[in-house]
Amino acid sequence: MKTTPLLRAGLALALALPVAAFAANVPQSFTATYRVLQGGKPLGDATITLKSVGGGQYEYSNQTKGTGGLAAAMGANVSEISRFAWSGMVPSAISYHYQLDSSFKSKTRDVTIQGNTVQVQDTKKSYSYAAVPNMVERNTLPLALGVALAAGRQQVTFPVAVKQAVENQSFEVSGKEKVTVPAGSFDAQRVDRADQAATFSAWYVPTKYPVPVKLAPKDGGDLTLELVSFKGN
């Protein structure tokens, strides 16, 4: 399945300062469940949770368990845990931990922001590069998009901390489409990656949910996530 979480103390304290002013405009906690499909066939279940951990910081986790096909046979499970602080309406990254466990292989990635530097430990390889303000990372990117859409944005660019650099990734609303998922049928806004060809598509109902009702990251091996339930805590 996929990856994502990031950051640390001094920067987190600075980013936490504007939280109170924007608290009413950003989600504080929720649990969303998804079914994961590969090529239209059941592959697993994912649970996404947002919660406050105090000190102006939040934890955003994505726990995916393989329940079908090869993923079930391999006992594959993926955990992505992000720490961030709301900076305005952006979930600014603090730290990210990714872990894949299966009978075939294990893989980890940790991303931590220390001062002005992003430190990455990718299993046995290490990388570092300069941090920029208001970065997000792969796990929290769909949340960042949902909050931007709820604020009325039709186009948005985020600096995204990836393995060896910060990428400026641009997204735009490409139209409205009828989407039917286990959670229901929706008139959704379709969002596509605008700076690369067909690497990301997501369908949002920003008046109801801060996360997509359907997500299709094209670099993930023909994977699709479909919303099953959403509960604001």
GROMACS .gro file of C-alpha atoms in nm:
model
  233
    1MET     CA    1   0.000   0.000   0.000
    2LYS     CA    2   0.116   0.357   0.038
    3THR     CA    3   0.322   0.575   0.251
    4THR     CA    4   0.308   0.889   0.493
    5PRO     CA    5   0.388   1.109   0.871
    6LEU     CA    6   0.680   1.402   0.996
    7LEU     CA    7   0.845   1.688   1.268
    8ARG     CA    8   0.983   1.826   1.614
    9ALA     CA    9   0.981   2.066   1.916
   10GLY     CA   10   1.105   2.419   1.835
   11LEU     CA   11   0.938   2.440   1.495
   12ALA     CA   12   0.622   2.277   1.630
   13LEU     CA   13   0.598   2.541   1.903
   14ALA     CA   14   0.624   2.820   1.648
   15LEU     CA   15   0.366   2.662   1.420
   16ALA     CA   16   0.127   2.605   1.710
   17LEU     CA   17   0.087   2.978   1.780
   18PRO     CA   18  -0.184   3.054   1.521
   19VAL     CA   19  -0.389   2.741   1.596
   20ALA     CA   20  -0.649   2.910   1.818
   21ALA     CA   21  -0.741   3.166   1.553
   22PHE     CA   22  -0.804   2.896   1.294
   23ALA     CA   23  -0.943   2.622   1.519
   24ALA     CA   24  -1.296   2.670   1.390
   25ASN     CA   25  -1.185   2.631   1.028
   26VAL     CA   26  -0.982   2.311   1.042
   27PRO     CA   27  -1.076   1.959   1.155
   28GLN     CA   28  -0.972   1.866   1.507
   29SER     CA   29  -1.048   1.493   1.519
   30PHE     CA   30  -1.220   1.222   1.315
   31THR     CA   31  -1.206   0.857   1.210
   32ALA     CA   32  -1.261   0.754   0.848
   33THR     CA   33  -1.263   0.399   0.715
   34TYR     CA   34  -1.199   0.295   0.355
   35ARG     CA   35  -1.199  -0.018   0.148
   36VAL     CA   36  -0.888  -0.061  -0.063
   37LEU     CA   37  -0.919  -0.204  -0.412
   38GLN     CA   38  -0.656  -0.307  -0.664
   39GLY     CA   39  -0.776  -0.339  -1.020
   40GLY     CA   40  -1.131  -0.325  -0.883
   41LYS     CA   41  -1.077  -0.626  -0.655
   42PRO     CA   42  -1.073  -0.608  -0.271
   43LEU     CA   43  -0.723  -0.574  -0.133
   44GLY     CA   44  -0.762  -0.441   0.220
   45ASP     CA   45  -0.917  -0.202   0.470
   46ALA     CA   46  -0.778   0.134   0.581
   47THR     CA   47  -0.857   0.341   0.889
   48ILE     CA   48  -0.757   0.706   0.898
   49THR     CA   49  -0.762   0.886   1.233
   50LEU     CA   50  -0.695   1.246   1.331
   51LYS     CA   51  -0.651   1.340   1.697
   52SER     CA   52  -0.490   1.606   1.911
   53VAL     CA   53  -0.182   1.499   2.106
   54GLY     CA   54  -0.145   1.826   2.299
   55GLY     CA   55   0.088   2.123   2.272
   56GLY     CA   56  -0.074   2.233   1.946
   57GLN     CA   57   0.026   1.910   1.772
   58TYR     CA   58  -0.192   1.653   1.596
   59GLU     CA   59  -0.146   1.290   1.496
   60TYR     CA   60  -0.281   1.173   1.162
   61SER     CA   61  -0.256   0.798   1.113
   62ASN     CA   62  -0.338   0.563   0.828
   63GLN     CA   63  -0.352   0.194   0.921
   64THR     CA   64  -0.402  -0.044   0.629
   65LYS     CA   65  -0.450  -0.419   0.661
   66GLY     CA   66  -0.438  -0.660   0.369
   67THR     CA   67  -0.756  -0.868   0.360
   68GLY     CA   68  -0.766  -0.996   0.002
   69GLY     CA   69  -0.552  -1.132  -0.278
   70LEU     CA   70  -0.174  -1.133  -0.248
   71ALA     CA   71  -0.182  -0.876   0.035
   72ALA     CA   72  -0.377  -1.118   0.256
   73ALA     CA   73  -0.160  -1.412   0.155
   74MET     CA   74   0.152  -1.215   0.251
   75GLY     CA   75  -0.002  -1.083   0.573
   76ALA     CA   76   0.076  -0.731   0.452
   77ASN     CA   77   0.003  -0.439   0.684
   78VAL     CA   78   0.102  -0.075   0.642
   79SER     CA   79   0.119   0.189   0.913
   80GLU     CA   80   0.167   0.560   0.842
   81ILE     CA   81   0.176   0.802   1.133
   82SER     CA   82   0.219   1.178   1.089
   83ARG     CA   83   0.268   1.451   1.345
   84PHE     CA   84   0.184   1.806   1.241
   85ALA     CA   85   0.072   2.147   1.366
   86TRP     CA   86  -0.190   2.359   1.196
   87SER     CA   87  -0.015   2.662   1.045
   88GLY     CA   88  -0.307   2.871   0.929
   89MET     CA   89  -0.504   2.609   0.736
   90VAL     CA   90  -0.206   2.392   0.640
   91PRO     CA   91  -0.110   2.075   0.835
   92SER     CA   92   0.258   2.165   0.862
   93ALA     CA   93   0.469   1.853   0.897
   94ILE     CA   94   0.659   1.765   1.214
   95SER     CA   95   0.738   1.396   1.165
   96TYR     CA   96   0.635   1.096   0.957
   97HIS     CA   97   0.676   0.723   1.015
   98TYR     CA   98   0.599   0.457   0.755
   99GLN     CA   99   0.618   0.085   0.818
  100LEU     CA  100   0.536  -0.207   0.593
  101ASP     CA  101   0.527  -0.554   0.745
  102SER     CA  102   0.467  -0.874   0.550
  103SER     CA  103   0.591  -1.230   0.531
  104PHE     CA  104   0.792  -1.129   0.224
  105LYS     CA  105   0.963  -0.808   0.337
  106SER     CA  106   0.962  -0.521   0.581
  107LYS     CA  107   1.027  -0.156   0.505
  108THR     CA  108   1.043   0.159   0.715
  109ARG     CA  109   1.082   0.529   0.648
  110ASP     CA  110   1.115   0.807   0.902
  111VAL     CA  111   1.108   1.176   0.819
  112THR     CA  112   1.191   1.430   1.085
  113ILE     CA  113   1.236   1.806   1.063
  114GLN     CA  114   1.518   1.931   1.284
  115GLY     CA  115   1.554   2.307   1.269
  116ASN     CA  116   1.588   2.396   0.900
  117THR     CA  117   1.677   2.043   0.790
  118VAL     CA  118   1.468   1.746   0.688
  119GLN     CA  119   1.623   1.416   0.799
  120VAL     CA  120   1.510   1.100   0.621
  121GLN     CA  121   1.592   0.742   0.722
  122ASP     CA  122   1.470   0.507   0.448
  123THR     CA  123   1.533   0.154   0.580
  124LYS     CA  124   1.917   0.152   0.556
  125LYS     CA  125   1.965   0.473   0.357
  126SER     CA  126   1.982   0.826   0.495
  127TYR     CA  127   1.909   1.159   0.327
  128SER     CA  128   1.891   1.521   0.436
  129TYR     CA  129   1.781   1.840   0.264
  130ALA     CA  130   1.667   2.192   0.345
  131ALA     CA  131   1.322   2.239   0.496
  132VAL     CA  132   1.080   2.507   0.377
  133PRO     CA  133   0.791   2.667   0.568
  134ASN     CA  134   0.450   2.498   0.570
  135MET     CA  135   0.560   2.168   0.420
  136VAL     CA  136   0.322   1.878   0.418
  137GLU     CA  137   0.408   1.515   0.347
  138ARG     CA  138   0.253   1.233   0.151
  139ASN     CA  139   0.029   1.103   0.427
  140THR     CA  140  -0.127   1.440   0.517
  141LEU     CA  141  -0.149   1.572   0.160
  142PRO     CA  142  -0.510   1.450   0.104
  143LEU     CA  143  -0.611   1.623   0.430
  144ALA     CA  144  -0.440   1.946   0.321
  145LEU     CA  145  -0.630   1.933  -0.009
  146GLY     CA  146  -0.963   1.875   0.166
  147VAL     CA  147  -0.916   2.176   0.393
  148ALA     CA  148  -0.818   2.395   0.095
  149LEU     CA  149  -1.129   2.286  -0.097
  150ALA     CA  150  -1.352   2.359   0.203
  151ALA     CA  151  -1.207   2.712   0.201
  152GLY     CA  152  -1.315   2.753  -0.162
  153ARG     CA  153  -0.979   2.696  -0.331
  154GLN     CA  154  -0.994   2.556  -0.685
  155GLN     CA  155  -0.618   2.544  -0.737
  156VAL     CA  156  -0.347   2.492  -0.478
  157THR     CA  157   0.026   2.419  -0.459
  158PHE     CA  158   0.192   2.257  -0.159
  159PRO     CA  159   0.560   2.200  -0.079
  160VAL     CA  160   0.570   1.826  -0.011
  161ALA     CA  161   0.856   1.657   0.177
  162VAL     CA  162   0.946   1.340  -0.014
  163LYS     CA  163   1.243   1.104   0.010
  164GLN     CA  164   1.527   1.323  -0.116
  165ALA     CA  165   1.382   1.673  -0.167
  166VAL     CA  166   1.089   1.909  -0.129
  167GLU     CA  167   0.856   1.895  -0.430
  168ASN     CA  168   0.614   2.173  -0.515
  169GLN     CA  169   0.303   1.975  -0.611
  170SER     CA  170   0.009   2.151  -0.777
  171PHE     CA  171  -0.353   2.035  -0.782
  172GLU     CA  172  -0.671   2.169  -0.936
  173VAL     CA  173  -1.042   2.097  -0.943
  174SER     CA  174  -1.108   1.949  -1.286
  175GLY     CA  175  -1.486   1.924  -1.260
  176LYS     CA  176  -1.777   1.764  -1.078
  177GLU     CA  177  -1.859   1.395  -1.103
  178LYS     CA  178  -2.115   1.159  -0.953
  179VAL     CA  179  -1.934   0.911  -0.728
  180THR     CA  180  -2.082   0.605  -0.558
  181VAL     CA  181  -1.885   0.445  -0.274
  182PRO     CA  182  -1.991   0.234   0.026
  183ALA     CA  183  -2.058   0.555   0.225
  184GLY     CA  184  -2.314   0.671  -0.034
  185SER     CA  185  -2.358   0.854  -0.365
  186PHE     CA  186  -2.218   1.205  -0.393
  187ASP     CA  187  -2.183   1.494  -0.635
  188ALA     CA  188  -1.810   1.524  -0.582
  189GLN     CA  189  -1.537   1.763  -0.689
  190ARG     CA  190  -1.266   1.581  -0.882
  191VAL     CA  191  -0.911   1.696  -0.804
  192ASP     CA  192  -0.617   1.604  -1.026
  193ARG     CA  193  -0.244   1.658  -1.004
  194ALA     CA  194  -0.179   1.958  -1.232
  195ASP     CA  195   0.199   1.956  -1.264
  196GLN     CA  196   0.237   1.591  -1.370
  197ALA     CA  197   0.036   1.366  -1.596
  198ALA     CA  198  -0.218   1.136  -1.428
  199THR     CA  199  -0.034   1.064  -1.103
  200PHE     CA  200  -0.317   1.148  -0.861
  201SER     CA  201  -0.694   1.181  -0.872
  202ALA     CA  202  -0.929   1.228  -0.577
  203TRP     CA  203  -1.298   1.302  -0.532
  204TYR     CA  204  -1.406   1.530  -0.245
  205VAL     CA  205  -1.730   1.650  -0.090
  206PRO     CA  206  -1.573   1.936   0.109
  207THR     CA  207  -1.903   2.049   0.264
  208LYS     CA  208  -1.925   1.709   0.439
  209TYR     CA  209  -1.576   1.560   0.476
  210PRO     CA  210  -1.217   1.690   0.503
  211VAL     CA  211  -1.087   1.374   0.336
  212PRO     CA  212  -1.173   1.230  -0.008
  213VAL     CA  213  -1.466   0.998  -0.064
  214LYS     CA  214  -1.253   0.830  -0.330
  215LEU     CA  215  -0.879   0.838  -0.392
  216ALA     CA  216  -0.678   0.694  -0.682
  217PRO     CA  217  -0.302   0.753  -0.651
  218LYS     CA  218  -0.188   0.644  -0.996
  219ASP     CA  219   0.166   0.567  -0.877
  220GLY     CA  220   0.032   0.309  -0.631
  221GLY     CA  221  -0.023   0.011  -0.859
  222ASP     CA  222  -0.384   0.067  -0.974
  223LEU     CA  223  -0.504   0.122  -0.617
  224THR     CA  224  -0.832   0.288  -0.524
  225LEU     CA  225  -0.960   0.386  -0.179
  226GLU     CA  226  -1.336   0.425  -0.129
  227LEU     CA  227  -1.494   0.579   0.180
  228VAL     CA  228  -1.698   0.339   0.396
  229SER     CA  229  -1.770   0.554   0.700
  230PHE     CA  230  -1.676   0.887   0.860
  231LYS     CA  231  -1.718   0.988   1.221
  232GLY     CA  232  -1.623   1.325   1.365
  233ASN     CA  233  -1.502   1.268   1.719
   0.00000   0.00000   0.00000
